[in-house]
Amino acid sequence: MTTRPEAWHRSAVIYEVAVHSFQDSNGDGFGDLAGMTKRLDYLEWLGIDAVWLLPIMPSPMRDGGYDVSNLTGVRPEFGTIDDVKAFVADAHSRGIHVLTDFVINHTSDQHPWFQESRQPGSPKRDWYVWSDSPDRYSDARVIFIDAHDSNWAWDETAGAYYWHRFFDHQPDLNFENPEVREAVKDAVRFWLDLGLDGLRLDAVPYLFEEDGTNCENLPGTHAYLKELRAMVDAEYPGTVLLAEANQWPEELLPYFGDDDECHMAFHFPLMPRLFLSLAIGDVAPVDDIIMRTPAPPPNSRWALFLRNHDEVTLEMVTESERAAMIDAYAPDPSMRKNLGIRRRLTPMLGNDRRKIELLNAVLLSLPGAPVIYYGDEIGMGDIHTLNDRDGVRTPMQWDSSASGGWSSADPADFYLPVVATEEYGPTAVNVAAQMSDPESLLSFTRHILQTRHDTPELSEAGYERLEVDSTSVLAYARDSVLVFANFSGQPQSVPANGTILAGNASLAEGSLDLPPLGWAWVRTDEQTP
Ligand code: GLC
Ligand code: CA
């Protein structure tokens, strides 16, 4: 057992990693847990508080591992259960917490539960959602619109349709069935028994279905999550549940319950609006969504992110906003996926260091736990022509060699190729070079993480909007720390007093001068207005 500080998640900065692309320790071209352990020196140096591992369970890998064929095991290419324990123990010895993905809503069609369920007369038939007709739940939207136009698929062996909210090889579990509810709890226990500090619950809004509804956020879903939370609190105190729910703030808030459901939930609507505001040089979209975001209960936190392993989902913006964003950020159709944009942070922002720093400065100062996507701290590029969302999951670039130093395998055997362009390949973008360059993006990231650590207000204080005389400056107070971010390409001046903690603005005689796309964190002794 580990001793973890109660509520460690309240001040955590989380680092998200695709294990298969981080570090290959045995030269088979697939990243693994032993490789993760080797790179803990780096993660500790960087100064993050927690690592979130993408799914490491056995999987045919038809959806990046989110197609799980055994909820209580490790895919052999990632390593063994002992490798999980070794990684967790080493991370803990450095004060780093470990979360992993837990795919709760569905399994792979290769999971033995589904294979049994398909058989006529199977006692497990009711473990998945079957129907004689594909007309039930017709008000539920299709999420992967590039792949499917229905949430039902026909299974010949079963002689029935099965329900799937994502790919048709990912049948949804039937949470109406008490056996499923218990089996999933046992799988959660399996992972937390290994010493993990928490689980990211994948796709939580869809656990229950009900005719006449959109089958999202239903009462049954919240009731089950509360059961899980009660179990976790009783049996694994200090471990956390992080909800992935791509929903509006008012639908998201119930996932915290009364501090008795999930400890954290991703803030999906904020993310595209940060990019939108940058594209139009006007902070209104960001400001609107923040004003529409209720404060979570005291022990709960938003999980904030700029980019992750998925496309920039544009479900939570209007049609015209979506068009503006596609225009600005995905001019080439191959950059688009489903309703979103499959690109990494740096190429999306045109490799403009000012924009990258600006968005990170906002990410790290809004109320919530910031999540940084591996590789974005060095400005990695993507390969948007790869299958599905694989283009944003390419190998980490550790050094300037052609392989990026992540694997000794023949590059032809790499699970995913290394970015090879002049602008973003390992010669131009790698950890080793940036570690020794105080001016690099990596050094900037490490430094701003340190400043955040030294500024507890940024994890604990509430959000207070500050009035400023400019539509392109986002201004807010977190207690006595003021944040100013200029989303336009024009310099801006705003009244302010205090000392600059971080940023590229200058402060004199009650005036803060922000360069184009400039920003500042300011400590003030004055009462905020
Ligand atoms: C989540 C994951 C995504 C996956 C989907 C289906 O949204 O983030 O990568 O494809 O769930 O499991
Ligand atoms: Ca390997």
Coordinates of C-alpha atoms and ligand atoms in Angstrom, one line a residue:
M1 CA 0.0 0.0 0.0
T2 CA 1.1 3.5 -0.7
T3 CA 0.5 6.5 1.5
R4 CA -0.8 9.2 -0.6
P5 CA -1.8 12.6 0.6
E6 CA -5.6 13.0 0.7
A7 CA -6.8 15.0 -2.3
W8 CA -3.5 15.1 -4.1
H9 CA -5.4 15.6 -7.3
R10 CA -6.4 19.1 -6.3
S11 CA -3.0 20.6 -7.2
A12 CA -1.8 18.0 -9.7
V13 CA -0.4 18.7 -13.1
I14 CA -1.0 15.5 -15.2
Y15 CA 1.2 14.2 -18.0
E16 CA -0.7 12.0 -20.5
V17 CA 1.3 9.3 -22.3
A18 CA 0.7 6.9 -25.1
V19 CA 2.9 4.1 -23.7
H20 CA 3.2 2.4 -27.1
S21 CA 5.0 5.5 -28.4
F22 CA 7.1 6.7 -25.4
Q23 CA 10.0 4.4 -24.9
D24 CA 10.6 0.9 -26.2
S25 CA 12.9 -1.0 -23.8
N26 CA 13.3 -4.3 -25.7
G27 CA 13.7 -3.3 -29.3
D28 CA 10.5 -4.7 -30.6
G29 CA 9.2 -1.3 -32.0
F30 CA 6.5 -1.0 -29.4
G31 CA 6.8 1.2 -26.3
D32 CA 6.4 -0.5 -23.0
L33 CA 6.2 -0.2 -19.2
A34 CA 9.9 -0.9 -18.6
G35 CA 10.5 2.0 -21.0
M36 CA 8.2 4.2 -19.0
T37 CA 10.2 3.4 -15.9
K38 CA 13.4 4.3 -17.7
R39 CA 12.0 7.7 -18.5
L40 CA 10.9 8.6 -15.0
D41 CA 14.1 10.6 -14.5
Y42 CA 12.8 12.9 -17.3
L43 CA 9.3 13.1 -15.9
E44 CA 10.6 14.0 -12.5
W45 CA 13.0 16.6 -14.0
L46 CA 10.1 18.1 -15.9
G47 CA 8.1 18.5 -12.7
I48 CA 4.8 16.9 -13.3
D49 CA 2.7 15.4 -10.5
A50 CA 1.0 12.5 -12.1
V51 CA 1.2 10.4 -15.2
W52 CA -1.9 9.1 -17.1
L53 CA -1.2 6.1 -19.1
L54 CA -3.4 5.3 -22.1
P55 CA -4.9 1.8 -22.0
I56 CA -2.3 -0.9 -21.3
M57 CA -4.8 -3.8 -21.3
P58 CA -4.8 -6.7 -23.8
S59 CA -6.2 -5.3 -27.0
P60 CA -6.3 -6.0 -30.7
M61 CA -5.4 -2.3 -31.0
R62 CA -8.1 -1.4 -33.4
D63 CA -8.8 1.7 -31.4
G64 CA -5.5 2.6 -29.8
G65 CA -6.1 0.1 -27.0
Y66 CA -9.6 1.5 -26.2
D67 CA -10.8 -1.8 -27.5
V68 CA -10.0 -4.0 -24.5
S69 CA -10.1 -7.8 -24.8
N70 CA -9.3 -8.4 -21.1
L71 CA -10.1 -5.8 -18.4
T72 CA -7.8 -7.5 -15.9
G73 CA -4.5 -8.0 -17.7
V74 CA -1.7 -6.2 -19.4
R75 CA -1.0 -6.5 -23.2
P76 CA 2.2 -8.6 -23.4
E77 CA 3.9 -6.0 -25.6
F78 CA 3.5 -3.4 -22.8
G79 CA 5.0 -5.8 -20.3
T80 CA 3.7 -7.7 -17.2
I81 CA 1.7 -7.0 -14.1
D82 CA 5.1 -6.9 -12.3
D83 CA 6.2 -4.1 -14.8
V84 CA 3.1 -2.1 -13.8
K85 CA 4.0 -2.5 -10.1
A86 CA 7.6 -1.6 -10.7
F87 CA 6.6 1.5 -12.6
V88 CA 4.2 2.6 -9.9
A89 CA 6.7 2.0 -7.1
D90 CA 9.4 3.9 -8.8
A91 CA 7.0 6.8 -9.7
H92 CA 5.8 6.9 -6.1
S93 CA 9.3 7.1 -4.8
R94 CA 9.6 10.3 -6.8
G95 CA 6.3 11.7 -5.6
I96 CA 4.7 11.0 -9.0
H97 CA 1.1 9.6 -9.0
V98 CA 0.0 7.1 -11.6
L99 CA -3.4 7.0 -13.4
T100 CA -4.4 4.6 -16.1
D101 CA -7.2 4.5 -18.6
F102 CA -10.1 2.2 -17.7
V103 CA -12.5 1.6 -20.5
I104 CA -15.8 1.2 -18.7
N105 CA -18.5 1.6 -21.4
H106 CA -17.5 -1.1 -23.8
T107 CA -15.1 -3.9 -24.6
S108 CA -13.5 -5.2 -27.7
D109 CA -15.6 -7.8 -29.6
Q110 CA -12.7 -10.1 -28.9
H111 CA -13.3 -10.0 -25.1
P112 CA -14.3 -13.5 -23.9
W113 CA -17.4 -11.9 -22.3
F114 CA -18.7 -10.8 -25.7
Q115 CA -17.6 -14.0 -27.4
E116 CA -19.7 -15.9 -24.8
S117 CA -22.6 -13.4 -25.0
R118 CA -23.0 -14.0 -28.8
Q119 CA -23.6 -17.7 -28.4
P120 CA -27.3 -18.7 -28.5
G121 CA -28.6 -19.5 -25.0
S122 CA -25.5 -18.0 -23.3
P123 CA -25.8 -17.1 -19.7
K124 CA -23.8 -14.0 -20.6
R125 CA -26.3 -12.9 -23.3
D126 CA -27.5 -10.1 -21.2
W127 CA -24.0 -8.8 -20.5
Y128 CA -24.2 -6.7 -23.7
V129 CA -27.1 -4.7 -25.2
W130 CA -28.9 -6.8 -27.8
S131 CA -32.0 -6.1 -29.9
D132 CA -34.0 -7.7 -32.6
S133 CA -34.4 -4.4 -34.4
P134 CA -31.9 -1.6 -35.0
D135 CA -34.6 1.0 -34.2
R136 CA -34.3 1.2 -30.4
Y137 CA -32.6 4.3 -28.9
S138 CA -32.9 6.1 -32.1
D139 CA -32.4 9.5 -30.4
A140 CA -28.8 8.7 -29.6
R141 CA -26.2 10.4 -31.9
V142 CA -23.5 8.5 -33.7
I143 CA -20.1 9.6 -32.4
F144 CA -17.7 8.2 -34.9
I145 CA -19.4 9.6 -38.0
D146 CA -16.5 8.9 -40.3
A147 CA -16.9 5.1 -39.6
H148 CA -20.5 4.5 -38.9
D149 CA -24.1 5.7 -39.5
S150 CA -25.7 3.6 -36.8
N151 CA -25.0 2.5 -33.2
W152 CA -26.3 -1.0 -34.0
A153 CA -24.4 -3.8 -35.7
W154 CA -25.8 -7.2 -36.7
D155 CA -24.2 -10.3 -35.3
E156 CA -24.8 -13.5 -37.3
T157 CA -23.9 -15.9 -34.5
A158 CA -26.2 -14.2 -32.0
G159 CA -28.9 -13.6 -34.6
A160 CA -29.4 -10.1 -33.2
Y161 CA -28.2 -6.5 -33.3
Y162 CA -25.7 -5.3 -30.6
W163 CA -25.3 -1.7 -29.4
H164 CA -22.1 0.2 -29.8
R165 CA -21.5 3.9 -29.1
F166 CA -18.1 3.8 -30.8
F167 CA -16.6 1.4 -33.4
D168 CA -18.7 -1.6 -34.3
H169 CA -15.9 -3.8 -32.8
Q170 CA -16.6 -2.2 -29.4
P171 CA -19.9 -3.6 -28.1
D172 CA -21.3 -1.6 -25.2
L173 CA -21.6 -3.5 -21.8
N174 CA -25.1 -3.7 -20.4
F175 CA -25.0 -1.9 -17.0
E176 CA -28.6 -2.8 -16.3
N177 CA -27.2 -6.2 -15.5
P178 CA -26.0 -6.5 -11.9
E179 CA -23.4 -9.1 -12.9
V180 CA -21.8 -6.6 -15.2
R181 CA -21.9 -3.9 -12.6
E182 CA -20.1 -6.3 -10.2
A183 CA -17.6 -7.6 -12.8
V184 CA -16.6 -4.0 -13.7
K185 CA -16.1 -3.2 -10.0
D186 CA -13.9 -6.2 -9.6
A187 CA -11.9 -5.0 -12.6
V188 CA -11.5 -1.6 -11.0
R189 CA -10.3 -3.4 -7.8
F190 CA -7.8 -5.3 -9.9
W191 CA -6.1 -2.1 -11.0
L192 CA -6.2 -0.2 -7.8
D193 CA -4.8 -3.3 -6.0
L194 CA -1.7 -2.7 -8.1
G195 CA -1.1 0.6 -6.3
L196 CA -2.4 2.9 -9.0
D197 CA -3.6 6.3 -7.8
G198 CA -6.6 6.6 -10.0
L199 CA -8.4 5.7 -13.2
R200 CA -9.5 7.7 -16.2
L201 CA -13.0 6.4 -16.8
D202 CA -13.4 6.3 -20.6
A203 CA -16.6 7.5 -22.2
V204 CA -18.7 7.6 -19.0
P205 CA -21.8 9.3 -20.3
Y206 CA -23.0 6.2 -22.2
L207 CA -23.3 3.5 -19.5
F208 CA -27.1 3.3 -19.6
E209 CA -29.6 3.5 -22.4
E210 CA -33.2 4.5 -22.4
D211 CA -35.7 5.0 -25.2
G212 CA -36.9 8.5 -25.7
T213 CA -33.6 10.0 -24.5
N214 CA -30.3 10.7 -26.2
C215 CA -28.8 7.9 -24.0
E216 CA -26.3 10.3 -22.3
N217 CA -25.9 11.2 -18.7
L218 CA -28.8 9.1 -17.6
P219 CA -29.7 8.8 -13.9
G220 CA -28.6 5.1 -13.9
T221 CA -25.2 6.2 -15.1
H222 CA -24.7 8.6 -12.3
A223 CA -26.1 6.1 -9.7
Y224 CA -23.5 3.5 -10.8
L225 CA -20.6 6.0 -10.8
K226 CA -21.6 6.9 -7.2
E227 CA -21.5 3.2 -6.3
L228 CA -18.0 3.0 -7.8
R229 CA -17.0 6.1 -5.8
A230 CA -18.3 4.7 -2.6
M231 CA -16.3 1.6 -3.2
V232 CA -13.1 3.5 -4.1
D233 CA -13.4 5.7 -1.0
A234 CA -14.0 2.7 1.3
E235 CA -11.4 0.4 -0.2
Y236 CA -8.8 2.6 -1.8
P237 CA -8.8 6.0 -0.1
G238 CA -7.0 8.7 -1.9
T239 CA -7.4 7.2 -5.3
V240 CA -9.3 9.2 -7.8
L241 CA -11.8 8.8 -10.7
L242 CA -11.4 11.0 -13.7
A243 CA -14.5 11.2 -15.9
E244 CA -14.2 11.5 -19.7
A245 CA -17.5 13.1 -20.7
N246 CA -17.7 15.2 -23.8
Q247 CA -20.5 17.4 -22.5
W248 CA -21.6 21.0 -21.7
P249 CA -20.7 22.3 -18.3
E250 CA -24.2 21.9 -16.9
E251 CA -24.2 18.2 -17.9
L252 CA -20.6 17.8 -16.6
L253 CA -21.2 19.2 -13.1
P254 CA -23.3 16.2 -12.0
Y255 CA -20.3 13.9 -12.6
F256 CA -18.8 15.4 -9.5
G257 CA -22.0 14.8 -7.5
D258 CA -21.7 16.3 -4.1
D259 CA -18.0 15.4 -4.0
D260 CA -19.3 11.8 -4.1
E261 CA -19.0 10.8 -7.7
C262 CA -15.9 11.5 -9.9
H263 CA -13.0 13.5 -8.4
M264 CA -12.2 15.1 -11.7
A265 CA -13.9 15.6 -15.1
F266 CA -12.4 16.9 -18.3
H267 CA -13.6 20.3 -19.4
F268 CA -14.4 19.6 -23.0
P269 CA -16.1 22.9 -24.1
L270 CA -13.3 25.1 -22.9
M271 CA -10.6 23.5 -25.1
P272 CA -11.9 24.4 -28.6
R273 CA -12.8 27.9 -27.5
L274 CA -9.2 28.6 -26.5
F275 CA -8.2 27.9 -30.1
L276 CA -11.2 29.8 -31.4
S277 CA -10.4 32.9 -29.4
L278 CA -6.9 32.8 -30.7
A279 CA -8.1 32.5 -34.3
I280 CA -10.3 35.5 -34.0
G281 CA -8.3 37.6 -31.5
D282 CA -11.3 38.0 -29.3
V283 CA -11.6 36.4 -25.9
A284 CA -15.4 36.3 -25.9
P285 CA -15.7 32.5 -26.7
V286 CA -13.4 31.6 -23.7
D287 CA -15.0 34.2 -21.4
D288 CA -18.5 32.9 -22.2
I289 CA -17.7 29.3 -21.5
I290 CA -15.9 30.2 -18.2
M291 CA -18.9 32.3 -17.1
R292 CA -21.1 29.3 -18.0
T293 CA -18.9 26.9 -15.9
P294 CA -20.0 26.4 -12.3
A295 CA -17.4 25.8 -9.7
P296 CA -17.1 22.2 -8.8
P297 CA -17.6 21.0 -5.2
P298 CA -14.7 21.8 -2.9
N299 CA -12.8 18.5 -3.3
S300 CA -13.4 18.1 -7.0
R301 CA -11.5 19.5 -9.9
W302 CA -11.9 20.2 -13.6
A303 CA -9.2 18.5 -15.7
L304 CA -8.1 21.0 -18.3
F305 CA -6.3 20.3 -21.5
L306 CA -5.2 21.8 -24.8
R307 CA -4.6 18.6 -26.8
N308 CA -4.8 14.9 -26.1
H309 CA -4.6 11.6 -28.0
D310 CA -7.9 12.3 -29.8
E311 CA -9.0 14.8 -32.4
V312 CA -9.9 18.3 -31.2
T313 CA -13.5 17.5 -30.8
L314 CA -15.8 20.3 -32.1
E315 CA -19.1 18.9 -30.8
M316 CA -19.3 21.5 -28.1
V317 CA -19.3 24.5 -30.4
T318 CA -21.9 26.0 -32.8
E319 CA -21.8 25.2 -36.5
S320 CA -20.4 28.6 -37.5
E321 CA -17.7 28.3 -34.8
R322 CA -16.9 24.9 -36.1
A323 CA -16.5 26.3 -39.6
A324 CA -14.3 29.1 -38.4
M325 CA -12.1 26.6 -36.6
I326 CA -11.8 24.2 -39.5
D327 CA -10.9 27.2 -41.7
A328 CA -8.2 28.3 -39.3
Y329 CA -6.8 25.0 -38.1
A330 CA -7.6 22.3 -40.6
P331 CA -7.4 23.7 -44.1
D332 CA -6.4 20.2 -45.5
P333 CA -9.3 17.7 -45.3
S334 CA -6.8 15.0 -44.1
M335 CA -6.4 17.0 -40.9
R336 CA -10.1 16.5 -40.0
K337 CA -11.6 13.5 -38.2
N338 CA -15.2 12.9 -37.3
L339 CA -16.4 16.4 -36.1
G340 CA -12.9 17.5 -35.2
I341 CA -9.3 18.2 -36.1
R342 CA -6.6 15.5 -35.7
R343 CA -3.5 17.6 -35.2
R344 CA -1.0 18.3 -32.4
L345 CA -0.8 21.6 -30.6
T346 CA 2.3 23.0 -32.2
P347 CA 1.4 22.4 -35.9
M348 CA -2.1 23.6 -35.2
L349 CA -0.6 26.9 -33.9
G350 CA 1.7 27.2 -36.9
N351 CA 4.8 26.5 -34.8
D352 CA 4.3 30.0 -33.2
R353 CA 6.1 29.9 -29.9
R354 CA 4.1 32.9 -28.6
K355 CA 0.8 31.1 -29.2
I356 CA 2.0 27.9 -27.5
E357 CA 3.2 29.8 -24.5
L358 CA 0.1 31.9 -24.3
L359 CA -2.3 28.9 -24.3
N360 CA -0.1 27.1 -21.8
A361 CA -0.1 30.1 -19.5
V362 CA -3.9 30.1 -19.5
L363 CA -4.1 26.3 -19.2
L364 CA -1.9 26.4 -16.1
S365 CA -3.7 29.3 -14.4
L366 CA -7.4 28.5 -14.8
P367 CA -9.1 26.6 -12.0
G368 CA -8.5 22.9 -12.5
A369 CA -5.8 20.2 -13.0
P370 CA -3.9 20.9 -16.2
V371 CA -3.2 17.9 -18.4
I372 CA -0.2 18.1 -20.7
Y373 CA 0.0 15.7 -23.7
Y374 CA 3.4 14.0 -24.1
G375 CA 5.5 15.6 -26.8
D376 CA 3.7 18.9 -26.7
E377 CA 6.3 20.2 -24.2
I378 CA 8.9 20.0 -26.9
G379 CA 6.6 21.1 -29.7
M380 CA 6.3 17.8 -31.5
G381 CA 4.5 17.6 -34.9
D382 CA 2.1 15.0 -36.2
I383 CA 1.4 12.9 -39.2
H384 CA -2.2 13.6 -40.0
T385 CA -2.3 11.2 -42.9
L386 CA -1.9 8.1 -40.6
N387 CA -5.0 6.0 -39.8
D388 CA -7.7 7.4 -37.5
R389 CA -6.0 9.4 -34.7
D390 CA -2.6 7.6 -34.9
G391 CA -1.0 10.7 -36.4
V392 CA -1.0 12.5 -33.0
R393 CA 0.4 9.4 -31.2
T394 CA 3.7 9.0 -32.9
P395 CA 7.0 8.1 -31.0
M396 CA 8.4 10.6 -28.5
Q397 CA 11.5 12.3 -29.9
W398 CA 14.3 12.0 -27.3
D399 CA 17.3 12.8 -29.4
S400 CA 18.4 13.9 -32.8
S401 CA 18.8 10.4 -34.4
A402 CA 16.4 9.4 -37.2
S403 CA 14.6 7.1 -34.8
G404 CA 14.3 9.9 -32.2
G405 CA 16.1 7.5 -29.7
W406 CA 12.8 5.9 -28.6
S407 CA 13.5 2.4 -29.9
S408 CA 16.4 0.3 -31.2
A409 CA 14.2 -1.6 -33.6
D410 CA 14.4 -1.4 -37.4
P411 CA 12.2 1.6 -38.2
A412 CA 10.2 -0.6 -40.5
D413 CA 9.1 -2.5 -37.3
F414 CA 8.0 0.6 -35.4
Y415 CA 4.4 0.4 -34.3
L416 CA 4.0 4.0 -35.6
P417 CA 6.5 5.9 -37.6
V418 CA 8.5 8.8 -36.2
V419 CA 7.7 12.3 -37.6
A420 CA 10.2 12.8 -40.4
T421 CA 9.7 16.4 -41.7
E422 CA 12.4 19.0 -41.7
E423 CA 10.4 21.2 -39.4
Y424 CA 9.3 18.6 -36.9
G425 CA 11.6 15.6 -37.3
P426 CA 14.0 14.6 -34.5
T427 CA 16.8 16.7 -35.8
A428 CA 14.7 19.8 -35.3
V429 CA 12.6 18.7 -32.3
N430 CA 14.0 16.5 -29.5
V431 CA 14.3 16.4 -25.7
A432 CA 18.1 16.2 -25.5
A433 CA 18.8 19.4 -27.4
Q434 CA 16.0 21.3 -25.6
M435 CA 17.1 20.1 -22.1
S436 CA 20.4 21.9 -22.6
D437 CA 18.9 25.0 -24.1
P438 CA 17.5 27.5 -21.6
E439 CA 15.6 29.2 -24.3
S440 CA 13.8 26.1 -25.5
L441 CA 10.1 25.3 -25.3
L442 CA 11.0 22.5 -22.9
S443 CA 12.8 24.8 -20.6
F444 CA 9.9 27.2 -20.7
T445 CA 7.5 24.4 -19.8
R446 CA 9.6 23.2 -16.9
H447 CA 10.0 26.7 -15.6
I448 CA 6.3 27.6 -15.8
L449 CA 5.5 24.3 -14.0
Q450 CA 7.8 25.3 -11.2
T451 CA 6.2 28.7 -11.0
R452 CA 2.8 27.1 -10.8
H453 CA 4.0 24.8 -8.0
D454 CA 5.3 27.8 -6.1
T455 CA 1.9 29.5 -6.5
P456 CA -0.7 27.5 -4.6
E457 CA -3.4 30.0 -5.4
L458 CA -3.4 28.6 -8.9
S459 CA -4.7 25.2 -7.7
E460 CA -6.8 26.4 -4.8
A461 CA -8.3 29.8 -5.3
G462 CA -11.6 30.6 -7.1
Y463 CA -12.0 32.4 -10.4
E464 CA -12.8 36.1 -10.5
R465 CA -13.3 37.8 -13.8
L466 CA -11.5 41.1 -14.2
E467 CA -13.0 43.9 -16.3
V468 CA -10.5 45.3 -18.8
D469 CA -11.0 47.7 -21.7
S470 CA -10.0 45.3 -24.5
T471 CA -11.9 42.4 -26.2
S472 CA -8.7 40.6 -26.8
V473 CA -7.4 40.4 -23.2
L474 CA -8.5 37.6 -20.9
A475 CA -8.1 38.9 -17.4
Y476 CA -8.8 37.1 -14.1
A477 CA -7.8 36.9 -10.5
R478 CA -7.0 33.7 -8.6
D479 CA -6.9 35.3 -5.2
S480 CA -4.0 37.7 -5.2
V481 CA -2.6 36.3 -8.5
L482 CA -3.8 38.1 -11.6
V483 CA -3.6 36.7 -15.0
F484 CA -3.6 38.7 -18.2
A485 CA -3.5 37.0 -21.7
N486 CA -3.5 38.9 -24.9
F487 CA -5.2 36.8 -27.6
S488 CA -4.5 39.4 -30.4
G489 CA -1.6 40.2 -32.6
Q490 CA -1.7 43.8 -31.4
P491 CA 0.0 45.1 -28.2
Q492 CA -2.4 45.9 -25.4
S493 CA -2.1 47.8 -22.1
V494 CA -4.2 47.2 -19.0
P495 CA -4.1 48.8 -15.6
A496 CA -2.3 46.5 -13.0
N497 CA -0.1 46.7 -10.0
G498 CA 2.2 44.1 -8.4
T499 CA 5.1 41.9 -9.3
I500 CA 5.3 39.8 -12.4
L501 CA 5.6 36.1 -11.5
A502 CA 5.9 34.8 -15.1
G503 CA 5.2 36.1 -18.6
N504 CA 6.6 38.4 -21.2
A505 CA 4.8 41.6 -20.3
S506 CA 6.3 44.7 -18.6
L507 CA 4.8 46.4 -15.7
A508 CA 5.4 50.0 -14.7
E509 CA 3.5 52.8 -13.0
G510 CA 0.2 50.9 -12.8
S511 CA 0.2 49.8 -16.4
L512 CA 0.9 46.4 -17.7
D513 CA 2.1 46.4 -21.3
L514 CA 1.4 43.1 -23.1
P515 CA 3.2 42.5 -26.4
P516 CA 1.2 40.8 -29.3
L517 CA 0.1 37.4 -27.9
G518 CA 1.8 38.3 -24.6
W519 CA 0.8 37.3 -21.1
A520 CA 1.6 37.7 -17.5
W521 CA 0.9 36.2 -14.1
V522 CA 1.1 39.1 -11.6
R523 CA 1.1 38.9 -7.8
T524 CA -0.7 41.9 -6.3
D525 CA -0.9 42.9 -2.7
E526 CA -4.0 45.0 -3.4
Q527 CA -7.5 43.7 -2.9
T528 CA -8.8 42.6 -6.3
P529 CA -11.5 45.0 -7.5
Ligands
GLC1 C1 -12.6 7.9 -25.7 C2 -11.1 7.8 -26.1 C3 -11.0 7.6 -27.6 C4 -11.7 6.3 -27.9 C5 -13.1 6.3 -27.4 C6 -13.8 4.9 -27.6 O1 -13.2 9.0 -26.3 O2 -10.5 9.0 -25.7 O3 -9.6 7.5 -28.0 O4 -11.6 6.1 -29.3 O5 -13.2 6.7 -26.1 O6 -13.2 4.0 -26.6
CA2 CA 8.9 -3.0 -26.5

